[in-house]
Amino acid sequence: MSRNIDYTFKILMLGSASTGKSSLSDRYVHGIFSEDIKLTVGVEFFVKTIEYQGKRIKLQLWDLGGESRFRFLLPTYCLGSSGAIFLFDLTRPETLLALDKWIGIVKEKNSGVPILLVGNKNDLDNERKIPVDHGIQIALQNGLVEYIEASAKSGDNVEFLFQKITEYMLKRAAILKLQ
Ligand code: GDP
Ligand code: MG
């Protein structure tokens, strides 16, 4: 018999184009990495139900495409989210530039939700342009909960990072219940 869901969490997958938002979602939810993943148009959804700390939790990943004609929808997408993952590409420093804008939108729509900073593509170690220390510093400066480096391609740290954000979302849900 299937047990009830204790929590449903909406997680925003944020970041510039081609940072690996769809690949990371696909890797986590379906356990695969496809080199020829399609460009995301509008928004795509990935859903995974997990057991964590004795709770049954449904994670809904909102994977936002970067097309400018959908940009006006972004603040609406952010409504009611429980957490966000901001991805950048470790080989392309310019993918960090969008961080301010995204954090601003998320905080305006849902104050206090945990935002995790993820440096993706750590399999491309020879092409890395951002050192670990820099990522940690950016996370601290912007009040993000943690900095994690990962690879949608190799799968490195993928389970771990979703576990981390789930941990923070559970903590926040417990605090909100007390209020
Ligand atoms: P999105 O636009 O943020 O959704 O990015 P995609 O998931 O479409 O990925 C953009 C490109 O980066 C694709 O060619 C992916 O195959 C590639 N990619 C995504 N994640 C990784 C990774 O961890 N390592 C490497 N080497 N390539 C990746
Ligand atoms: Mg995509």
GROMACS .gro file of C-alpha atoms and ligand atoms in nm:
model
  208
    1MET     CA    1   0.000   0.000   0.000
    2SER     CA    2   0.139   0.340  -0.085
    3ARG     CA    3   0.186   0.580   0.201
    4ASN     CA    4   0.068   0.937   0.196
    5ILE     CA    5   0.298   1.218   0.097
    6ASP     CA    6   0.413   1.417   0.401
    7TYR     CA    7   0.552   1.712   0.208
    8THR     CA    8   0.547   1.846  -0.145
    9PHE     CA    9   0.831   2.082  -0.226
   10LYS     CA   10   0.860   2.300  -0.534
   11ILE     CA   11   1.223   2.358  -0.630
   12LEU     CA   12   1.323   2.616  -0.890
   13MET     CA   13   1.610   2.523  -1.121
   14LEU     CA   14   1.768   2.859  -1.204
   15GLY     CA   15   2.063   2.980  -1.404
   16SER     CA   16   2.180   3.099  -1.746
   17ALA     CA   17   2.133   2.898  -2.064
   18SER     CA   18   2.334   2.577  -2.098
   19THR     CA   19   2.451   2.559  -1.738
   20GLY     CA   20   2.295   2.211  -1.717
   21LYS     CA   21   1.962   2.272  -1.541
   22SER     CA   22   1.776   2.017  -1.753
   23SER     CA   23   2.065   1.770  -1.752
   24LEU     CA   24   2.092   1.783  -1.374
   25SER     CA   25   1.716   1.738  -1.333
   26ASP     CA   26   1.720   1.446  -1.575
   27ARG     CA   27   2.018   1.287  -1.403
   28TYR     CA   28   1.855   1.314  -1.061
   29VAL     CA   29   1.504   1.206  -1.158
   30HIS     CA   30   1.576   0.949  -1.432
   31GLY     CA   31   1.937   0.858  -1.358
   32ILE     CA   32   2.052   0.937  -1.711
   33PHE     CA   33   2.269   1.189  -1.894
   34SER     CA   34   2.192   1.255  -2.258
   35GLU     CA   35   2.446   1.454  -2.463
   36ASP     CA   36   2.176   1.580  -2.696
   37ILE     CA   37   1.927   1.711  -2.444
   38LYS     CA   38   1.678   1.951  -2.600
   39LEU     CA   39   1.663   2.321  -2.534
   40THR     CA   40   1.401   2.392  -2.270
   41VAL     CA   41   1.107   2.595  -2.397
   42GLY     CA   42   0.900   2.768  -2.130
   43VAL     CA   43   0.911   2.542  -1.828
   44GLU     CA   44   0.951   2.166  -1.785
   45PHE     CA   45   0.868   1.960  -1.480
   46PHE     CA   46   1.050   1.674  -1.319
   47VAL     CA   47   0.898   1.490  -1.023
   48LYS     CA   48   1.058   1.250  -0.780
   49THR     CA   49   0.924   1.105  -0.456
   50ILE     CA   50   1.182   1.024  -0.194
   51GLU     CA   51   1.203   0.901   0.165
   52TYR     CA   52   1.408   1.127   0.384
   53GLN     CA   53   1.434   1.142   0.763
   54GLY     CA   54   1.134   0.909   0.783
   55LYS     CA   55   0.919   1.138   0.569
   56ARG     CA   56   0.774   1.078   0.228
   57ILE     CA   57   0.855   1.381   0.018
   58LYS     CA   58   0.753   1.475  -0.331
   59LEU     CA   59   1.005   1.698  -0.507
   60GLN     CA   60   0.879   1.898  -0.803
   61LEU     CA   61   1.159   2.047  -1.008
   62TRP     CA   62   1.064   2.352  -1.213
   63ASP     CA   63   1.317   2.369  -1.492
   64LEU     CA   64   1.299   2.712  -1.650
   65GLY     CA   65   1.400   2.768  -2.010
   66GLY     CA   66   1.605   3.075  -2.097
   67GLU     CA   67   1.409   3.203  -2.395
   68SER     CA   68   1.351   3.575  -2.369
   69ARG     CA   69   0.992   3.559  -2.491
   70PHE     CA   70   0.903   3.366  -2.171
   71ARG     CA   71   1.096   3.593  -1.939
   72PHE     CA   72   0.787   3.784  -1.828
   73LEU     CA   73   0.662   3.462  -1.667
   74LEU     CA   74   0.961   3.421  -1.438
   75PRO     CA   75   0.826   3.601  -1.129
   76THR     CA   76   0.506   3.396  -1.158
   77TYR     CA   77   0.702   3.070  -1.178
   78CYS     CA   78   0.873   3.162  -0.855
   79LEU     CA   79   0.549   3.186  -0.655
   80GLY     CA   80   0.503   2.922  -0.389
   81SER     CA   81   0.845   2.768  -0.421
   82SER     CA   82   1.003   2.590  -0.126
   83GLY     CA   83   1.361   2.618  -0.245
   84ALA     CA   84   1.583   2.707  -0.538
   85ILE     CA   85   1.900   2.577  -0.697
   86PHE     CA   86   2.110   2.832  -0.883
   87LEU     CA   87   2.340   2.663  -1.131
   88PHE     CA   88   2.643   2.807  -1.299
   89ASP     CA   89   2.896   2.646  -1.530
   90LEU     CA   90   3.242   2.610  -1.372
   91THR     CA   91   3.401   2.659  -1.715
   92ARG     CA   92   3.211   2.985  -1.795
   93PRO     CA   93   3.246   3.263  -1.535
   94GLU     CA   94   2.986   3.476  -1.716
   95THR     CA   95   2.719   3.230  -1.599
   96LEU     CA   96   2.758   3.380  -1.250
   97LEU     CA   97   2.637   3.719  -1.369
   98ALA     CA   98   2.269   3.622  -1.359
   99LEU     CA   99   2.287   3.536  -0.990
  100ASP     CA  100   2.183   3.877  -0.853
  101LYS     CA  101   1.878   3.899  -1.073
  102TRP     CA  102   1.759   3.551  -0.983
  103ILE     CA  103   1.813   3.585  -0.612
  104GLY     CA  104   1.626   3.914  -0.620
  105ILE     CA  105   1.322   3.759  -0.787
  106VAL     CA  106   1.320   3.452  -0.558
  107LYS     CA  107   1.355   3.655  -0.239
  108GLU     CA  108   1.088   3.900  -0.345
  109LYS     CA  109   0.837   3.622  -0.413
  110ASN     CA  110   0.925   3.384  -0.127
  111SER     CA  111   1.133   3.532   0.146
  112GLY     CA  112   1.343   3.290   0.344
  113VAL     CA  113   1.346   2.996   0.103
  114PRO     CA  114   1.680   2.814   0.092
  115ILE     CA  115   1.885   2.880  -0.221
  116LEU     CA  116   2.168   2.641  -0.302
  117LEU     CA  117   2.459   2.745  -0.524
  118VAL     CA  118   2.579   2.470  -0.759
  119GLY     CA  119   2.891   2.482  -0.975
  120ASN     CA  120   2.809   2.231  -1.247
  121LYS     CA  121   3.032   2.041  -1.495
  122ASN     CA  122   3.305   1.955  -1.248
  123ASP     CA  123   3.395   1.664  -1.477
  124LEU     CA  124   3.561   1.925  -1.704
  125ASP     CA  125   3.839   1.984  -1.457
  126ASN     CA  126   4.093   2.101  -1.718
  127GLU     CA  127   3.858   2.377  -1.830
  128ARG     CA  128   3.761   2.497  -1.486
  129LYS     CA  129   3.772   2.879  -1.449
  130ILE     CA  130   3.619   2.923  -1.104
  131PRO     CA  131   3.811   2.790  -0.803
  132VAL     CA  132   3.624   2.628  -0.514
  133ASP     CA  133   3.704   2.917  -0.278
  134HIS     CA  134   3.537   3.164  -0.511
  135GLY     CA  135   3.215   2.960  -0.516
  136ILE     CA  136   3.211   2.938  -0.136
  137GLN     CA  137   3.265   3.312  -0.108
  138ILE     CA  138   2.981   3.394  -0.347
  139ALA     CA  139   2.745   3.168  -0.153
  140LEU     CA  140   2.840   3.338   0.175
  141GLN     CA  141   2.815   3.691   0.036
  142ASN     CA  142   2.468   3.629  -0.105
  143GLY     CA  143   2.321   3.444   0.191
  144LEU     CA  144   2.291   3.115   0.002
  145VAL     CA  145   2.270   2.803   0.216
  146GLU     CA  146   2.563   2.614   0.066
  147TYR     CA  147   2.800   2.575  -0.226
  148ILE     CA  148   2.828   2.237  -0.396
  149GLU     CA  149   3.017   2.135  -0.709
  150ALA     CA  150   2.857   1.864  -0.918
  151SER     CA  151   2.836   1.702  -1.257
  152ALA     CA  152   2.517   1.604  -1.435
  153LYS     CA  153   2.741   1.407  -1.668
  154SER     CA  154   2.929   1.190  -1.418
  155GLY     CA  155   2.657   1.208  -1.154
  156ASP     CA  156   2.903   1.344  -0.896
  157ASN     CA  157   2.723   1.501  -0.595
  158VAL     CA  158   2.384   1.496  -0.767
  159GLU     CA  159   2.202   1.288  -0.503
  160PHE     CA  160   2.388   1.479  -0.235
  161LEU     CA  161   2.284   1.825  -0.348
  162PHE     CA  162   1.916   1.736  -0.369
  163GLN     CA  163   1.941   1.576  -0.026
  164LYS     CA  164   2.095   1.897   0.108
  165ILE     CA  165   1.827   2.125  -0.025
  166THR     CA  166   1.560   1.884   0.103
  167GLU     CA  167   1.718   1.904   0.447
  168TYR     CA  168   1.694   2.285   0.442
  169MET     CA  169   1.338   2.283   0.309
  170LEU     CA  170   1.232   2.041   0.586
  171LYS     CA  171   1.390   2.264   0.850
  172ARG     CA  172   1.207   2.567   0.713
  173ALA     CA  173   0.876   2.377   0.696
  174ALA     CA  174   0.917   2.280   1.062
  175ILE     CA  175   0.978   2.642   1.162
  176LEU     CA  176   0.679   2.766   0.960
  177LYS     CA  177   0.457   2.511   1.137
  178LEU     CA  178   0.551   2.655   1.474
  179GLN     CA  179   0.449   3.007   1.380
  180GDP     P1  180   2.020   2.413  -1.952
  180GDP     O1  181   2.004   2.508  -2.066
  180GDP     O2  182   2.067   2.484  -1.829
  180GDP     O3  183   1.899   2.330  -1.926
  180GDP     O4  184   2.141   2.314  -1.991
  180GDP     P2  185   2.133   2.168  -2.057
  180GDP     O5  186   2.096   2.067  -1.955
  180GDP     O6  187   2.052   2.175  -2.181
  180GDP     O7  188   2.287   2.146  -2.092
  180GDP     C1  189   2.359   2.232  -2.178
  180GDP     C2  190   2.479   2.160  -2.237
  180GDP     O8  191   2.573   2.129  -2.135
  180GDP     C3  192   2.442   2.026  -2.302
  180GDP     O9  193   2.523   2.008  -2.415
  180GDP     C4  194   2.478   1.924  -2.196
  180GDP    O10  195   2.511   1.799  -2.250
  180GDP     C5  196   2.598   1.988  -2.128
  180GDP     N1  197   2.612   1.951  -1.987
  180GDP     C6  198   2.518   1.960  -1.889
  180GDP     N2  199   2.566   1.920  -1.771
  180GDP     C7  200   2.694   1.884  -1.792
  180GDP     C8  201   2.800   1.833  -1.708
  180GDP    O11  202   2.785   1.813  -1.588
  180GDP     N3  203   2.921   1.810  -1.768
  180GDP     C9  204   2.942   1.832  -1.901
  180GDP     N4  205   3.063   1.804  -1.948
  180GDP     N5  206   2.846   1.879  -1.983
  180GDP    C10  207   2.724   1.905  -1.929
  181MG      MG  208   1.714   2.337  -2.020
   0.00000   0.00000   0.00000
